[in-house]
Amino acid sequence: MEQQFTLTSEVRNDCLILVTSGYVNNVGGEQIAQEFSRHFEAGTRKVVVNLAQSKVVNSIGMSFLIDIVDQLNDAGGKLVFTDLDPAVEKMLTIMGLFQFAGKEKSVDDALASLA
Amino acid sequence: MKDAITLKMSLPKIPDIELVAIEGLDRLARHLGIASDKIGEANILITEAIINALEHSGGEHPEVKVEFTMTKQDLVILVRDFGKGFDPSTVADPAERKKAGGGKNNRGWGLKLMKTMSDDFSISSGDDGTRITIKKILS
């Protein structure tokens, strides 16, 4: 079970696409937040987070994503999650993330919803 | 409990030690022929219980005792720390705190997640530490 956290990012159609792999804990959450901040300060307001390769997450790591959703919501932006494991999706639902963030099956679907 | 298997471990307070428990659970599940998609929520429950316990454990050598008892039907998780304990009734619901405009603190979801995602949850806490018992139906 490979759980080493890695994060990759790209910008497509003015959207920041963040792709995680491995365990999203406090360290992983902070890395996501730092990468987001770099793009947010440059004006990016649409974000896609692909969690396909993160089957294990914790609430501290996810709290960084709540912070990001709050910031985007305040700035008129939006975040969409994709490729969620059912258990992670349930966790994010309990944490209220889908009140302001979206969810789609794939990155392409997310990009279409943000267009 | 018929055909139950038990795994006990003592976890020191080092980064990501909860992944050892997750690995142990995965091996128990495979031994019993339980598909990995059946234990996704159990993985989250274990992770939250252990990081919560490690956060509250105290002393010079903080550690957490973890015990899984698993059958094909269900999993019972026992997590115990030896910290100062706390009053669970005073822990604010993070969703309610946020609704009430409780600042920018988005942490403190562990207890809420364990209560909501489990099929049975109990917690007792005192001067000698905190004991959490969680039941998760797998079939």
Tab-separated table of C-alpha atoms in Angstrom, chain B residues 72-136:
chain	number	residue	atom	x	y	z
B	72	LYS	CA	-16.517	-11.260	7.735
B	73	GLN	CA	-19.527	-9.393	9.086
B	74	ASP	CA	-18.095	-6.623	11.215
B	75	LEU	CA	-15.112	-4.910	12.763
B	76	VAL	CA	-14.724	-3.699	16.331
B	77	ILE	CA	-12.016	-1.087	16.884
B	78	LEU	CA	-10.717	-0.244	20.336
B	79	VAL	CA	-8.333	2.695	20.700
B	80	ARG	CA	-6.952	3.735	24.062
B	81	ASP	CA	-4.629	6.536	25.078
B	82	PHE	CA	-3.149	7.290	28.487
B	83	GLY	CA	-3.383	11.062	28.514
B	84	LYS	CA	-5.178	13.427	30.867
B	85	GLY	CA	-8.563	12.735	29.291
B	86	PHE	CA	-11.188	15.273	28.329
B	87	ASP	CA	-14.922	15.788	28.589
B	88	PRO	CA	-16.336	14.688	25.208
B	89	SER	CA	-19.573	16.583	25.888
B	90	THR	CA	-17.669	19.874	25.743
B	91	VAL	CA	-16.339	19.247	22.230
B	92	ALA	CA	-18.264	21.528	19.898
B	93	ASP	CA	-19.770	20.131	16.701
B	94	PRO	CA	-17.525	21.680	14.021
B	95	ALA	CA	-20.434	22.088	11.596
B	96	GLU	CA	-22.441	23.995	14.205
B	97	ARG	CA	-19.387	26.039	15.166
B	98	LYS	CA	-18.882	27.019	11.536
B	99	LYS	CA	-22.556	27.914	11.082
B	100	ALA	CA	-22.331	30.118	14.156
B	101	GLY	CA	-19.426	31.976	12.566
B	102	GLY	CA	-16.827	30.332	14.739
B	103	GLY	CA	-13.851	31.849	12.997
B	104	LYS	CA	-11.514	30.303	10.463
B	105	ASN	CA	-10.673	27.174	12.450
B	106	ASN	CA	-11.738	24.273	10.237
B	107	ARG	CA	-10.231	21.519	12.390
B	108	GLY	CA	-11.780	19.317	15.091
B	109	TRP	CA	-13.754	16.906	12.874
B	110	GLY	CA	-12.466	13.633	14.362
B	111	LEU	CA	-15.228	12.889	16.873
B	112	LYS	CA	-17.987	13.978	14.492
B	113	LEU	CA	-16.648	11.681	11.749
B	114	MET	CA	-16.266	8.719	14.104
B	115	LYS	CA	-19.818	9.121	15.445
B	116	THR	CA	-21.359	9.582	12.003
B	117	MET	CA	-19.466	6.965	9.993
B	118	SER	CA	-19.593	4.165	12.577
B	119	ASP	CA	-22.456	1.780	13.298
B	120	ASP	CA	-21.831	2.040	17.024
B	121	PHE	CA	-19.587	4.442	18.906
B	122	SER	CA	-18.713	4.913	22.551
B	123	ILE	CA	-16.156	7.023	24.361
B	124	SER	CA	-15.109	7.155	27.982
B	125	SER	CA	-12.505	9.521	29.277
B	126	GLY	CA	-10.972	10.211	32.648
B	127	ASP	CA	-7.765	10.996	34.477
B	128	ASP	CA	-6.178	7.776	33.211
B	129	GLY	CA	-6.897	8.413	29.558
B	130	THR	CA	-9.518	7.943	26.895
B	131	ARG	CA	-11.025	4.785	25.453
B	132	ILE	CA	-12.906	4.775	22.153
B	133	THR	CA	-14.856	1.763	20.888
B	134	ILE	CA	-16.202	1.711	17.346
B	135	LYS	CA	-18.218	-0.936	15.539
B	136	LYS	CA	-18.388	-1.005	11.761
